[in-house]
Amino acid sequence: MCCCCCSSTFWRVVKKRSTENYKGVPYITTLLSTSLWSFYGILKPGGFLVLTVNAAGAVMQFIYVTLFLIYAPKDKKIKLMKLVAIINVGFFGAVIAVTLLAIHGNMRLTVVGILCAGLTVGMYASPLAVMRTVIKTKSVEYMPFFLSFFLFLNAGVWSTYAVLVKDFYIGVPNGIGFILGSAQLILYLIYKNKSTASKSEESTEEAEEDRSAHLVKGDVEMSSYEVEDENRLKNRTIAKGRSLPNPSVNRQHSLQKIMKTLSMSPYELHSHEEDEYDIGR
């Protein structure tokens, strides 16, 4: 019975091209609920307001469900398509067919009213799965605030309307929805600050990890530079050793001649000098 302000949620879905951890069941049940309440408005005398409001809501929910099916992961998409086929097509079509063909008079309004009341309670209770996730993770990231707020506001408005027109089928489910919507808002207020704190902690941890990664990278680069410098120094030493001049043949010959002269006796030295003198002559 509501047209919830879910545009911000689905803008995020379209922008990221992913439904992330958002649940599709609330939108599917809301589509069925608004469709049945539109049918109830057709059957109810003076139910023009019920018809127009819920018809607009059904159109909006149909768009949301379509976008959800487009951007949902493949495994989740198949499950949701089966659920849409069973609930929004099969069940809704069966209700209309049975009501128009097998039920007559005021009994039609009673049967459809009971079904609408039950489904409205289910629509308001469907976010309970998200509430369980919020309590478990202590984060409200995937419990849209506007969805919870407008469910709460919708239930309050329709509860007031039911009291004024004395419609039991509208009053009971929306009274329950008002209570569940209040619980969702309270839960959001409790875990909103905790979600902000956890996000800041995650940002700090990511910054520290990036800093550690840069330090490790710098150490590795410095080590590689040190190895390169050491290798370069070794290569330079080896090249310098290869470039040293070798002793010339004449220097080796002179050294051998001096050693031989020192080892001669005076007689051999005198004979050697005479031989050199004769050779010079």
XYZ file of C-alpha atoms in Angstrom, residues 26-274:
249
model
C 11.023 -6.558 0.046
C 10.467 -5.073 -3.423
C 8.833 -8.236 -4.754
C 6.440 -8.503 -1.821
C 5.675 -4.781 -2.027
C 4.842 -5.149 -5.726
C 2.396 -7.944 -4.931
C 0.915 -5.982 -2.036
C 0.352 -2.785 -4.047
C -1.134 -4.808 -6.922
C -3.605 -6.574 -4.641
C -4.529 -3.343 -2.862
C -5.240 -1.787 -6.267
C -7.591 -4.684 -6.959
C -9.132 -4.171 -3.506
C -9.712 -0.483 -4.347
C -11.580 -1.544 -7.496
C -13.854 -3.876 -5.527
C -14.425 -1.516 -2.538
C -17.189 1.072 -2.886
C -15.593 4.507 -2.609
C -12.140 2.991 -2.831
C -10.809 5.442 -5.459
C -8.090 6.771 -3.131
C -6.900 3.242 -2.336
C -6.846 2.391 -6.049
C -4.913 5.437 -7.297
C -2.268 5.460 -4.572
C -1.544 1.743 -4.819
C -1.620 1.707 -8.632
C 1.125 4.366 -8.632
C 3.023 2.326 -6.052
C 2.672 -0.832 -8.154
C 4.177 0.946 -11.184
C 7.118 2.192 -9.140
C 7.726 -1.204 -7.547
C 7.602 -2.861 -10.974
C 10.398 -0.541 -12.138
C 12.463 -1.292 -9.019
C 12.035 -5.063 -9.393
C 13.011 -4.841 -13.068
C 16.198 -2.901 -12.244
C 16.989 -5.337 -9.450
C 16.701 -8.282 -11.834
C 18.924 -6.539 -14.391
C 21.801 -5.830 -12.007
C 21.538 -8.803 -9.644
C 24.234 -11.551 -9.788
C 23.393 -14.487 -12.027
C 22.599 -16.976 -9.254
C 20.463 -14.465 -7.319
C 18.813 -13.284 -10.540
C 17.513 -16.767 -11.365
C 16.033 -17.226 -7.882
C 14.370 -13.806 -7.965
C 12.939 -14.388 -11.447
C 11.353 -17.625 -10.226
C 9.987 -15.785 -7.184
C 8.533 -13.009 -9.374
C 6.943 -15.562 -11.701
C 5.385 -17.469 -8.808
C 4.250 -14.544 -6.638
C 3.673 -11.508 -8.860
C 2.375 -13.376 -11.901
C 1.027 -16.763 -10.846
C -0.405 -15.965 -7.412
C -1.776 -12.538 -8.347
C -3.374 -13.882 -11.510
C -4.911 -16.792 -9.582
C -6.409 -14.431 -6.986
C -8.054 -12.301 -9.666
C -9.354 -15.332 -11.547
C -10.750 -17.090 -8.478
C -12.271 -13.892 -7.066
C -14.083 -12.965 -10.271
C -15.124 -16.465 -11.311
C -15.752 -18.429 -8.104
C -16.706 -15.814 -5.483
C -19.714 -13.495 -5.597
C -21.133 -10.506 -3.705
C -19.572 -9.012 -0.607
C -17.510 -12.170 -0.110
C -15.130 -10.926 -2.817
C -14.174 -7.883 -0.773
C -13.695 -10.006 2.360
C -11.410 -12.557 0.658
C -9.327 -9.926 -1.109
C -9.190 -7.800 2.066
C -7.848 -10.698 4.144
C -5.252 -11.506 1.485
C -4.187 -7.856 1.278
C -3.921 -7.582 5.046
C -1.745 -10.709 5.255
C 0.522 -9.591 2.434
C 0.864 -6.112 3.919
C 2.058 -7.628 7.167
C 4.520 -9.694 5.104
C 5.673 -6.561 3.295
C 6.356 -4.785 6.564
C 8.034 -7.876 8.012
C 10.237 -8.555 4.967
C 12.988 -6.127 6.147
C 13.376 -8.288 9.263
C 16.057 -10.268 7.388
C 17.947 -7.016 6.822
C 17.476 -6.101 10.482
C 19.077 -9.399 11.457
C 22.024 -8.594 9.185
C 22.323 -5.138 10.771
C 22.450 -6.608 14.270
C 24.964 -9.259 13.208
C 27.326 -6.944 11.316
C 26.610 -3.828 13.403
C 26.303 -1.877 10.154
C 23.320 -0.161 8.499
C 24.999 0.080 5.087
C 22.528 -2.276 3.429
C 19.396 -1.137 5.278
C 18.313 1.944 3.294
C 17.155 4.696 5.595
C 14.543 6.098 3.214
C 12.959 2.682 2.692
C 12.585 2.206 6.448
C 11.423 5.789 6.967
C 8.739 5.723 4.297
C 7.495 2.316 5.383
C 7.072 3.832 8.837
C 5.420 6.976 7.436
C 3.186 4.992 5.070
C 1.987 2.720 7.855
C 1.172 5.694 10.088
C -0.810 7.513 7.367
C -2.809 4.438 6.354
C -3.489 3.540 9.972
C -5.003 7.004 10.436
C -7.036 6.604 7.244
C -8.328 3.216 8.410
C -9.517 4.689 11.690
C -11.359 7.469 9.838
C -13.139 5.173 7.347
C -13.378 2.276 9.813
C -11.704 -0.227 7.494
C -10.481 -3.226 9.489
C -8.481 -4.718 6.588
C -6.441 -1.562 6.180
C -6.066 -0.711 9.861
C -4.680 -3.964 11.311
C -1.746 -4.594 8.913
C -0.703 -0.949 8.854
C -0.772 -0.780 12.643
C 1.641 -3.725 12.701
C 3.708 -2.003 10.014
C 3.875 1.152 12.096
C 5.381 -0.837 14.983
C 7.907 -2.658 12.734
C 8.844 0.600 10.998
C 9.521 2.204 14.361
C 11.763 -0.746 15.273
C 13.751 -0.305 12.030
C 14.310 3.394 12.654
C 15.430 2.722 16.218
C 17.852 0.079 14.947
C 19.182 2.522 12.355
C 19.833 5.177 14.997
C 21.617 2.642 17.233
C 24.036 1.326 14.603
C 24.505 4.414 12.440
C 27.380 5.825 14.531
C 28.946 2.371 14.853
C 28.915 1.994 11.071
C 30.638 5.373 10.696
C 33.277 4.396 13.272
C 33.935 1.046 11.582
C 34.341 2.777 8.213
C 36.884 5.212 9.686
C 38.780 2.276 11.246
C 38.812 0.475 7.897
C 40.148 3.628 6.205
C 42.903 3.901 8.834
C 43.842 0.247 8.383
C 43.944 0.648 4.603
C 46.193 3.708 4.973
C 48.546 1.781 7.270
C 48.635 -1.136 4.853
C 49.471 1.214 1.973
C 52.218 2.825 4.057
C 53.682 -0.577 4.952
C 53.558 -1.623 1.324
C 55.436 1.538 0.277
C 58.075 0.974 2.983
C 58.614 -2.633 1.922
C 58.832 -1.554 -1.685
C 61.411 1.103 -0.764
C 63.502 -1.420 1.179
C 63.444 -3.801 -1.761
C 64.473 -1.040 -4.158
C 67.337 0.062 -1.856
C 68.526 -3.531 -1.544
C 68.517 -3.915 -5.307
C 70.466 -0.666 -5.659
C 73.058 -1.868 -3.115
C 73.480 -5.149 -5.001
C 73.887 -3.260 -8.258
C 76.531 -0.949 -6.718
C 78.430 -3.922 -5.303
C 78.400 -5.721 -8.650
C 79.486 -2.551 -10.416
C 82.414 -2.148 -7.971
C 83.522 -5.758 -8.504
C 83.393 -5.390 -12.272
C 85.432 -2.185 -12.052
C 88.079 -3.887 -9.873
C 88.346 -6.825 -12.275
C 88.662 -4.500 -15.256
C 91.335 -2.457 -13.480
C 93.305 -5.611 -12.703
C 93.184 -6.658 -16.340
C 94.414 -3.269 -17.512
C 97.666 -3.292 -15.387
C 100.798 -3.252 -17.589
C 102.799 -6.509 -17.845
C 106.602 -6.410 -17.165
C 108.467 -5.838 -20.381
C 110.936 -8.401 -21.764
C 113.868 -5.983 -21.482
C 113.178 -5.359 -17.800
C 113.099 -9.077 -17.114
C 116.347 -9.546 -19.083
C 118.104 -6.738 -17.127
C 116.996 -8.231 -13.847
C 118.336 -11.646 -14.818
C 121.653 -10.053 -15.877
C 122.050 -8.231 -12.528
C 121.351 -11.431 -10.602
C 123.872 -13.362 -12.690
C 126.543 -10.659 -12.150
C 126.088 -10.732 -8.394
C 126.514 -14.485 -8.303
C 129.900 -14.454 -10.181
C 133.262 -14.844 -8.472
C 135.947 -12.158 -8.931
C 137.805 -14.288 -11.516
C 134.661 -14.980 -13.500
C 133.707 -11.342 -13.259
C 137.118 -10.259 -14.629
C 136.917 -12.752 -17.489
C 133.413 -11.625 -18.299
C 134.492 -7.974 -18.483
C 137.361 -8.876 -20.813
